[in-house]
Amino acid sequence: MKSKILGLFRSTQDIISGEILSTALGISRVSVWKHIQKLQECGYQIEATPRGYQLLSSPDTPFPWEFPQREGLIHYFPEVSSTMDIAKEMARKGASHFSVVIAGRQTSGRGRLRRTWYSDDGGLYFTLILRPNIPLQWCFRVNFAASLALCRTVRRLTGLNAAVKWPNDILVDGKKLSGMLSEMEAEAEMVSFVTVGIGINVNNDPTEYEPTACSLRQLLGKPVSRKEILARFLDELQTYFDEAEDNLEKTIAEWKEITCTLGRRVSVMTPLETSTGLALDIDSTGALILELPDGSHKKVLYGDCMIQE
Ligand code: BTN
């Protein structure tokens, strides 16, 4: 009902009478008033005048009804510990492919390599539940598809020259805009589900905790709609799961066109070692191939990649 009411408001600039709303929605005028009150409680500025109602502004909160095509799959919470934990619990209970758990803020947001992901108000924090019908060894393709889709979304929406840093960070001018953490569960060599957690610095200021990070609002000098980023990202990513096209298979090749890692001198740190060399290529398993100073090649499977110079 909320998405229908908002749809009617957004189709016109005018005031809409309670009578027209009640006829269009097939509910009583008292019910219309109750729904309007609920929307107002959620932060929608709706003016009630003797002639009817008018939507003056909407909050930039990714409520499920703001995604009419996906409403049943979107789960929004003002605050959680980590969307990763909620999503994993939901996936284990059978949540559908492309379910999304979003949080306004996280009290225990986590990043790769056991780091903390600070999750203040204004950022976009969500975990996507995916059920790709693929064997375990192809699971990495999902992460490449997600970072590729996000990088394209940021480029198209903002015009910024965003690039992907291996494995899945999105950078703008060398500063981190977004990070991705992915976890999965498998059964009999097939992937049961993957939870892809994404944190994007949108209207928050991440520099307090991460001096080398940036947010879209800082880069563009104005707030950016989190709802729009999420909607566009989900649409973009969906195309990689179109089985007829088998697009997941093409992700590595496409990812290579949008990365800032290849051809650069990098250091990749893991808890065990640091490898420094020229980032030559990404192989068909998603591993980074480094050319070491002695000319030999080294395959790096995971780690924190830092671009030198
Ligand atoms: C990284 O760059 O280290 C990955 C950061 C991933 C952060 C996101 S925010 C939404 C989801 N919930 C979490 O606790 N982490 C991921």
mmCIF file of C-alpha atoms and ligand atoms in Angstrom:
data_model
loop_
_atom_site.group_PDB
_atom_site.id
_atom_site.type_symbol
_atom_site.label_atom_id
_atom_site.label_comp_id
_atom_site.label_asym_id
_atom_site.label_seq_id
_atom_site.Cartn_x
_atom_site.Cartn_y
_atom_site.Cartn_z
ATOM 1 C CA MET A 1 0.000 0.000 0.000
ATOM 2 C CA LYS A 2 2.800 2.435 0.883
ATOM 3 C CA SER A 3 4.436 2.009 -2.524
ATOM 4 C CA LYS A 4 1.058 2.562 -4.241
ATOM 5 C CA ILE A 5 0.413 5.748 -2.260
ATOM 6 C CA LEU A 6 3.913 7.068 -2.982
ATOM 7 C CA GLY A 7 3.487 6.115 -6.655
ATOM 8 C CA LEU A 8 0.319 8.226 -6.838
ATOM 9 C CA PHE A 9 1.964 11.188 -5.107
ATOM 10 C CA ARG A 10 5.037 10.989 -7.320
ATOM 11 C CA SER A 11 2.975 10.859 -10.523
ATOM 12 C CA THR A 12 1.815 14.438 -9.923
ATOM 13 C CA GLN A 13 3.043 17.628 -8.263
ATOM 14 C CA ASP A 14 -0.486 18.445 -7.163
ATOM 15 C CA ILE A 15 -2.452 17.952 -4.012
ATOM 16 C CA ILE A 16 -4.488 14.713 -4.189
ATOM 17 C CA SER A 17 -7.832 14.616 -2.436
ATOM 18 C CA GLY A 18 -8.586 11.931 0.124
ATOM 19 C CA GLU A 19 -11.480 10.846 -2.078
ATOM 20 C CA ILE A 20 -9.305 10.267 -5.154
ATOM 21 C CA LEU A 21 -6.751 8.375 -3.076
ATOM 22 C CA SER A 22 -9.449 6.248 -1.499
ATOM 23 C CA THR A 23 -10.968 5.358 -4.919
ATOM 24 C CA ALA A 24 -7.595 4.714 -6.583
ATOM 25 C CA LEU A 25 -6.426 2.504 -3.715
ATOM 26 C CA GLY A 26 -9.760 0.798 -3.060
ATOM 27 C CA ILE A 27 -9.675 1.603 0.666
ATOM 28 C CA SER A 28 -11.700 3.890 2.963
ATOM 29 C CA ARG A 29 -10.710 7.502 3.587
ATOM 30 C CA VAL A 30 -9.987 6.610 7.206
ATOM 31 C CA SER A 31 -7.531 3.924 5.997
ATOM 32 C CA VAL A 32 -5.937 6.436 3.646
ATOM 33 C CA TRP A 33 -5.397 8.771 6.604
ATOM 34 C CA LYS A 34 -3.877 5.944 8.684
ATOM 35 C CA HIS A 35 -1.409 5.050 5.892
ATOM 36 C CA ILE A 36 -0.492 8.718 5.476
ATOM 37 C CA GLN A 37 0.208 8.952 9.214
ATOM 38 C CA LYS A 38 2.451 5.857 9.039
ATOM 39 C CA LEU A 39 4.401 7.390 6.152
ATOM 40 C CA GLN A 40 4.776 10.637 8.119
ATOM 41 C CA GLU A 41 6.138 8.633 11.059
ATOM 42 C CA CYS A 42 8.717 7.138 8.674
ATOM 43 C CA GLY A 43 9.964 10.612 7.751
ATOM 44 C CA TYR A 44 7.867 11.417 4.660
ATOM 45 C CA GLN A 45 6.771 15.023 4.726
ATOM 46 C CA ILE A 46 3.124 14.905 3.658
ATOM 47 C CA GLU A 47 1.030 17.988 4.066
ATOM 48 C CA ALA A 48 -2.638 17.542 4.899
ATOM 49 C CA THR A 49 -4.715 20.470 3.588
ATOM 50 C CA PRO A 50 -8.488 20.959 3.278
ATOM 51 C CA ARG A 51 -8.142 20.016 -0.448
ATOM 52 C CA GLY A 52 -6.206 16.820 0.249
ATOM 53 C CA TYR A 53 -2.644 15.589 0.677
ATOM 54 C CA GLN A 54 0.668 16.537 -0.914
ATOM 55 C CA LEU A 55 4.040 14.795 -0.661
ATOM 56 C CA LEU A 56 6.631 17.484 0.004
ATOM 57 C CA SER A 57 9.712 15.324 0.569
ATOM 58 C CA SER A 58 10.841 11.732 1.124
ATOM 59 C CA PRO A 59 13.601 10.516 3.430
ATOM 60 C CA ASP A 60 16.596 8.812 1.789
ATOM 61 C CA THR A 61 15.900 5.626 3.698
ATOM 62 C CA PRO A 62 15.932 2.383 1.707
ATOM 63 C CA PHE A 63 12.552 1.158 2.974
ATOM 64 C CA PRO A 64 11.251 -1.958 1.156
ATOM 65 C CA TRP A 65 8.354 -0.041 -0.448
ATOM 66 C CA GLU A 66 10.854 2.232 -2.200
ATOM 67 C CA PHE A 67 11.771 -0.780 -4.400
ATOM 68 C CA PRO A 68 8.360 -1.733 -5.840
ATOM 69 C CA GLN A 69 9.754 -4.506 -8.080
ATOM 70 C CA ARG A 70 11.654 -6.086 -5.192
ATOM 71 C CA GLU A 71 9.601 -5.101 -2.149
ATOM 72 C CA GLY A 72 9.287 -8.636 -0.720
ATOM 73 C CA LEU A 73 13.039 -9.169 -0.909
ATOM 74 C CA ILE A 74 14.145 -6.000 0.848
ATOM 75 C CA HIS A 75 14.626 -5.985 4.630
ATOM 76 C CA TYR A 76 15.514 -2.674 6.237
ATOM 77 C CA PHE A 77 16.613 -2.201 9.861
ATOM 78 C CA PRO A 78 17.520 1.187 11.378
ATOM 79 C CA GLU A 79 20.319 -0.453 13.409
ATOM 80 C CA VAL A 80 21.822 -3.953 13.571
ATOM 81 C CA SER A 81 25.078 -5.479 14.797
ATOM 82 C CA SER A 82 26.095 -6.581 11.281
ATOM 83 C CA THR A 83 23.944 -7.214 8.220
ATOM 84 C CA MET A 84 26.218 -10.217 7.545
ATOM 85 C CA ASP A 85 24.866 -12.033 10.611
ATOM 86 C CA ILE A 86 21.211 -11.234 9.905
ATOM 87 C CA ALA A 87 21.570 -12.245 6.256
ATOM 88 C CA LYS A 88 23.302 -15.526 7.091
ATOM 89 C CA GLU A 89 20.538 -16.409 9.549
ATOM 90 C CA MET A 90 17.886 -15.585 6.946
ATOM 91 C CA ALA A 91 19.713 -17.552 4.239
ATOM 92 C CA ARG A 92 19.912 -20.606 6.493
ATOM 93 C CA LYS A 93 16.151 -20.333 6.992
ATOM 94 C CA GLY A 94 15.628 -20.356 3.218
ATOM 95 C CA ALA A 95 15.570 -16.664 2.187
ATOM 96 C CA SER A 96 15.279 -16.253 -1.581
ATOM 97 C CA HIS A 97 17.964 -15.413 -4.129
ATOM 98 C CA PHE A 98 18.498 -11.617 -4.233
ATOM 99 C CA SER A 99 17.136 -10.968 -0.724
ATOM 100 C CA VAL A 100 18.774 -7.856 0.711
ATOM 101 C CA VAL A 101 19.383 -6.947 4.355
ATOM 102 C CA ILE A 102 20.029 -3.223 4.801
ATOM 103 C CA ALA A 103 20.968 -1.299 7.931
ATOM 104 C CA GLY A 104 20.865 2.410 8.679
ATOM 105 C CA ARG A 105 23.936 1.832 10.841
ATOM 106 C CA GLN A 106 25.841 -1.134 12.260
ATOM 107 C CA THR A 107 27.236 -1.457 15.761
ATOM 108 C CA SER A 108 29.650 -4.307 14.844
ATOM 109 C CA GLY A 109 30.166 -3.870 11.111
ATOM 110 C CA ARG A 110 33.026 -6.047 9.909
ATOM 111 C CA GLY A 111 35.425 -5.876 7.022
ATOM 112 C CA ARG A 112 37.828 -8.257 5.335
ATOM 113 C CA LEU A 113 40.738 -9.734 7.277
ATOM 114 C CA ARG A 114 38.823 -9.328 10.559
ATOM 115 C CA ARG A 115 38.851 -5.559 10.451
ATOM 116 C CA THR A 116 36.127 -3.272 11.786
ATOM 117 C CA TRP A 117 33.886 -1.528 9.253
ATOM 118 C CA TYR A 118 32.743 1.710 10.878
ATOM 119 C CA SER A 119 29.122 2.185 9.913
ATOM 120 C CA ASP A 120 27.834 5.625 10.828
ATOM 121 C CA ASP A 121 24.549 7.156 9.658
ATOM 122 C CA GLY A 122 24.591 8.255 6.026
ATOM 123 C CA GLY A 123 26.484 5.289 4.575
ATOM 124 C CA LEU A 124 24.872 2.429 2.691
ATOM 125 C CA TYR A 125 25.358 -0.928 4.419
ATOM 126 C CA PHE A 126 23.765 -4.061 3.074
ATOM 127 C CA THR A 127 24.207 -7.773 2.555
ATOM 128 C CA LEU A 128 22.821 -9.526 -0.466
ATOM 129 C CA ILE A 129 21.851 -13.187 -0.321
ATOM 130 C CA LEU A 130 22.644 -14.970 -3.570
ATOM 131 C CA ARG A 131 21.958 -18.544 -4.561
ATOM 132 C CA PRO A 132 23.963 -19.023 -7.753
ATOM 133 C CA ASN A 133 23.557 -22.422 -9.270
ATOM 134 C CA ILE A 134 27.302 -23.005 -9.584
ATOM 135 C CA PRO A 135 29.960 -25.336 -8.212
ATOM 136 C CA LEU A 136 32.103 -24.200 -5.299
ATOM 137 C CA GLN A 137 35.186 -23.390 -7.360
ATOM 138 C CA TRP A 138 33.316 -20.734 -9.377
ATOM 139 C CA CYS A 139 32.066 -18.891 -6.333
ATOM 140 C CA PHE A 140 34.687 -16.130 -6.696
ATOM 141 C CA ARG A 141 32.929 -15.036 -9.900
ATOM 142 C CA VAL A 142 30.032 -13.770 -7.812
ATOM 143 C CA ASN A 143 32.357 -11.336 -6.010
ATOM 144 C CA PHE A 144 33.868 -10.120 -9.252
ATOM 145 C CA ALA A 145 30.386 -9.615 -10.699
ATOM 146 C CA ALA A 146 29.301 -7.654 -7.601
ATOM 147 C CA SER A 147 32.312 -5.310 -7.612
ATOM 148 C CA LEU A 148 32.015 -4.842 -11.357
ATOM 149 C CA ALA A 149 28.300 -4.015 -11.069
ATOM 150 C CA LEU A 150 28.934 -1.585 -8.212
ATOM 151 C CA CYS A 151 31.764 0.178 -10.012
ATOM 152 C CA ARG A 152 29.595 0.599 -13.121
ATOM 153 C CA THR A 153 26.713 1.876 -10.996
ATOM 154 C CA VAL A 154 28.891 4.513 -9.323
ATOM 155 C CA ARG A 155 30.325 5.612 -12.691
ATOM 156 C CA ARG A 156 26.925 5.890 -14.365
ATOM 157 C CA LEU A 157 25.174 7.599 -11.475
ATOM 158 C CA THR A 158 27.870 10.090 -10.538
ATOM 159 C CA GLY A 159 30.202 10.388 -13.534
ATOM 160 C CA LEU A 160 33.122 9.756 -11.140
ATOM 161 C CA ASN A 161 36.083 7.786 -12.435
ATOM 162 C CA ALA A 162 35.581 4.855 -10.064
ATOM 163 C CA ALA A 163 37.809 1.784 -10.432
ATOM 164 C CA VAL A 164 38.037 -1.636 -8.783
ATOM 165 C CA LYS A 165 41.098 -2.529 -6.755
ATOM 166 C CA TRP A 166 41.777 -6.239 -6.454
ATOM 167 C CA PRO A 167 39.964 -8.033 -5.110
ATOM 168 C CA ASN A 168 36.788 -5.996 -4.533
ATOM 169 C CA ASP A 169 37.344 -2.439 -3.297
ATOM 170 C CA ILE A 170 35.993 0.521 -5.234
ATOM 171 C CA LEU A 171 38.366 3.492 -5.333
ATOM 172 C CA VAL A 172 38.055 7.025 -6.638
ATOM 173 C CA ASP A 173 41.357 8.857 -7.143
ATOM 174 C CA GLY A 174 43.092 6.186 -5.067
ATOM 175 C CA LYS A 175 40.733 6.645 -2.095
ATOM 176 C CA LYS A 176 38.461 3.892 -0.849
ATOM 177 C CA LEU A 177 34.784 4.504 -1.492
ATOM 178 C CA SER A 178 33.460 1.026 -0.894
ATOM 179 C CA GLY A 179 34.449 -2.388 0.432
ATOM 180 C CA MET A 180 33.004 -5.851 0.058
ATOM 181 C CA LEU A 181 33.004 -8.880 2.292
ATOM 182 C CA SER A 182 31.705 -12.156 1.056
ATOM 183 C CA GLU A 183 30.948 -15.382 2.901
ATOM 184 C CA MET A 184 29.359 -18.585 1.699
ATOM 185 C CA GLU A 185 28.026 -21.973 2.586
ATOM 186 C CA ALA A 186 28.136 -25.035 0.365
ATOM 187 C CA GLU A 187 26.643 -28.469 0.202
ATOM 188 C CA ALA A 188 27.894 -31.392 -1.862
ATOM 189 C CA GLU A 189 30.389 -29.221 -3.800
ATOM 190 C CA MET A 190 27.621 -26.817 -4.862
ATOM 191 C CA VAL A 191 27.142 -23.330 -3.452
ATOM 192 C CA SER A 192 24.079 -23.166 -1.143
ATOM 193 C CA PHE A 193 24.257 -19.415 -0.715
ATOM 194 C CA VAL A 194 26.683 -16.538 -0.808
ATOM 195 C CA THR A 195 26.258 -13.460 1.390
ATOM 196 C CA VAL A 196 27.845 -10.435 -0.224
ATOM 197 C CA GLY A 197 28.189 -7.547 2.223
ATOM 198 C CA ILE A 198 28.829 -4.111 0.820
ATOM 199 C CA GLY A 199 29.606 -0.879 2.614
ATOM 200 C CA ILE A 200 29.538 2.315 0.554
ATOM 201 C CA ASN A 201 30.522 5.710 1.916
ATOM 202 C CA VAL A 202 27.677 7.802 0.557
ATOM 203 C CA ASN A 203 26.682 10.728 2.801
ATOM 204 C CA ASN A 204 28.894 9.862 5.785
ATOM 205 C CA ASP A 205 32.410 11.060 6.574
ATOM 206 C CA PRO A 206 34.704 8.002 6.796
ATOM 207 C CA THR A 207 37.946 9.974 7.162
ATOM 208 C CA GLU A 208 37.657 10.138 10.942
ATOM 209 C CA TYR A 209 38.478 6.406 11.079
ATOM 210 C CA GLU A 210 40.093 5.902 7.658
ATOM 211 C CA PRO A 211 42.097 8.884 6.437
ATOM 212 C CA THR A 212 42.546 7.214 3.035
ATOM 213 C CA ALA A 213 38.803 6.767 2.459
ATOM 214 C CA CYS A 214 36.276 9.062 0.786
ATOM 215 C CA SER A 215 32.518 9.392 0.426
ATOM 216 C CA LEU A 216 30.324 10.346 -2.513
ATOM 217 C CA ARG A 217 29.086 13.445 -0.716
ATOM 218 C CA GLN A 218 32.659 14.608 -0.141
ATOM 219 C CA LEU A 219 33.605 13.951 -3.769
ATOM 220 C CA LEU A 220 30.542 15.568 -5.323
ATOM 221 C CA GLY A 221 29.898 18.287 -2.741
ATOM 222 C CA LYS A 222 26.242 17.267 -2.369
ATOM 223 C CA PRO A 223 24.240 14.387 -0.903
ATOM 224 C CA VAL A 224 23.617 11.338 -3.070
ATOM 225 C CA SER A 225 20.552 9.082 -2.901
ATOM 226 C CA ARG A 226 21.324 5.747 -1.239
ATOM 227 C CA LYS A 227 18.008 4.383 -2.517
ATOM 228 C CA GLU A 228 19.015 5.091 -6.096
ATOM 229 C CA ILE A 229 22.472 3.550 -5.740
ATOM 230 C CA LEU A 230 21.003 0.379 -4.313
ATOM 231 C CA ALA A 231 18.210 0.118 -6.894
ATOM 232 C CA ARG A 232 20.593 0.637 -9.814
ATOM 233 C CA PHE A 233 23.194 -1.722 -8.372
ATOM 234 C CA LEU A 234 20.666 -4.531 -7.914
ATOM 235 C CA ASP A 235 19.393 -4.100 -11.477
ATOM 236 C CA GLU A 236 22.940 -4.102 -12.832
ATOM 237 C CA LEU A 237 23.988 -7.159 -10.841
ATOM 238 C CA GLN A 238 20.845 -9.055 -11.806
ATOM 239 C CA THR A 239 22.036 -9.153 -15.424
ATOM 240 C CA TYR A 240 25.012 -11.306 -14.368
ATOM 241 C CA PHE A 241 22.652 -13.946 -13.078
ATOM 242 C CA ASP A 242 20.726 -14.249 -16.293
ATOM 243 C CA GLU A 243 21.378 -17.932 -16.833
ATOM 244 C CA ALA A 244 20.576 -17.888 -20.536
ATOM 245 C CA GLU A 245 23.419 -15.423 -21.074
ATOM 246 C CA ASP A 246 25.824 -17.117 -18.659
ATOM 247 C CA ASN A 247 27.196 -13.689 -17.868
ATOM 248 C CA LEU A 248 28.957 -14.777 -14.695
ATOM 249 C CA GLU A 249 31.537 -16.493 -16.875
ATOM 250 C CA LYS A 250 32.482 -13.221 -18.552
ATOM 251 C CA THR A 251 33.043 -11.274 -15.347
ATOM 252 C CA ILE A 252 36.833 -11.594 -15.075
ATOM 253 C CA ALA A 253 37.383 -10.258 -18.591
ATOM 254 C CA GLU A 254 35.032 -7.307 -17.956
ATOM 255 C CA TRP A 255 36.487 -6.692 -14.510
ATOM 256 C CA LYS A 256 39.964 -6.334 -16.031
ATOM 257 C CA GLU A 257 38.712 -3.393 -18.108
ATOM 258 C CA ILE A 258 37.607 -1.438 -15.052
ATOM 259 C CA THR A 259 40.419 -2.183 -12.562
ATOM 260 C CA CYS A 260 43.167 0.149 -11.343
ATOM 261 C CA THR A 261 45.346 -2.726 -10.095
ATOM 262 C CA LEU A 262 46.808 -4.284 -13.224
ATOM 263 C CA GLY A 263 50.044 -2.822 -14.519
ATOM 264 C CA ARG A 264 50.791 -1.229 -11.120
ATOM 265 C CA ARG A 265 53.414 -2.023 -8.499
ATOM 266 C CA VAL A 266 51.556 -3.419 -5.528
ATOM 267 C CA SER A 267 52.106 -4.968 -2.108
ATOM 268 C CA VAL A 268 49.707 -7.668 -1.032
ATOM 269 C CA MET A 269 49.569 -8.368 2.700
ATOM 270 C CA THR A 270 48.212 -11.452 4.360
ATOM 271 C CA PRO A 271 48.597 -12.297 8.048
ATOM 272 C CA LEU A 272 51.475 -14.586 6.981
ATOM 273 C CA GLU A 273 53.478 -12.575 4.447
ATOM 274 C CA THR A 274 53.719 -9.515 2.235
ATOM 275 C CA SER A 275 54.414 -9.916 -1.492
ATOM 276 C CA THR A 276 55.530 -6.974 -3.564
ATOM 277 C CA GLY A 277 55.675 -6.889 -7.332
ATOM 278 C CA LEU A 278 54.076 -5.812 -10.579
ATOM 279 C CA ALA A 279 50.391 -6.760 -10.858
ATOM 280 C CA LEU A 280 50.444 -8.637 -14.156
ATOM 281 C CA ASP A 281 47.097 -10.339 -14.492
ATOM 282 C CA ILE A 282 44.098 -11.981 -12.866
ATOM 283 C CA ASP A 283 43.862 -15.668 -13.677
ATOM 284 C CA SER A 284 40.706 -17.639 -14.380
ATOM 285 C CA THR A 285 40.286 -18.374 -10.656
ATOM 286 C CA GLY A 286 40.350 -14.691 -9.670
ATOM 287 C CA ALA A 287 43.901 -14.903 -8.242
ATOM 288 C CA LEU A 288 46.304 -11.996 -8.722
ATOM 289 C CA ILE A 289 49.473 -12.826 -10.662
ATOM 290 C CA LEU A 290 52.469 -10.815 -9.502
ATOM 291 C CA GLU A 291 55.811 -10.453 -11.217
ATOM 292 C CA LEU A 292 58.353 -10.412 -8.390
ATOM 293 C CA PRO A 293 61.598 -8.363 -8.527
ATOM 294 C CA ASP A 294 63.571 -11.501 -9.559
ATOM 295 C CA GLY A 295 61.289 -11.936 -12.591
ATOM 296 C CA SER A 296 59.420 -14.955 -11.245
ATOM 297 C CA HIS A 297 55.632 -15.064 -11.105
ATOM 298 C CA LYS A 298 53.603 -15.496 -7.942
ATOM 299 C CA LYS A 299 49.938 -16.325 -7.642
ATOM 300 C CA VAL A 300 48.218 -14.515 -4.738
ATOM 301 C CA LEU A 301 44.851 -15.877 -3.674
ATOM 302 C CA TYR A 302 43.786 -13.299 -1.096
ATOM 303 C CA GLY A 303 45.097 -10.376 0.902
ATOM 304 C CA ASP A 304 45.057 -6.643 1.313
ATOM 305 C CA CYS A 305 46.398 -5.029 -1.841
ATOM 306 C CA MET A 306 48.133 -1.666 -1.639
ATOM 307 C CA ILE A 307 49.077 0.190 -4.780
ATOM 308 C CA GLN A 308 52.591 1.653 -4.505
ATOM 309 C CA GLU A 309 53.652 5.190 -5.600
HETATM 310 C C1 BTN B 1 36.251 -4.405 3.524
HETATM 311 O O1 BTN B 1 36.595 -3.575 2.703
HETATM 312 O O2 BTN B 1 37.014 -4.799 4.411
HETATM 313 C C2 BTN B 1 34.846 -4.980 3.432
HETATM 314 C C3 BTN B 1 33.837 -4.136 4.122
HETATM 315 C C4 BTN B 1 32.432 -4.707 4.076
HETATM 316 C C5 BTN B 1 31.461 -3.899 4.912
HETATM 317 C C6 BTN B 1 30.048 -4.332 4.714
HETATM 318 S S1 BTN B 1 28.895 -3.175 5.389
HETATM 319 C C7 BTN B 1 27.598 -4.302 5.143
HETATM 320 C C8 BTN B 1 28.128 -5.661 5.534
HETATM 321 N N1 BTN B 1 28.007 -5.860 6.950
HETATM 322 C C9 BTN B 1 29.200 -5.950 7.565
HETATM 323 O O3 BTN B 1 29.365 -6.119 8.776
HETATM 324 N N2 BTN B 1 30.171 -5.850 6.659
HETATM 325 C C10 BTN B 1 29.664 -5.668 5.331
#
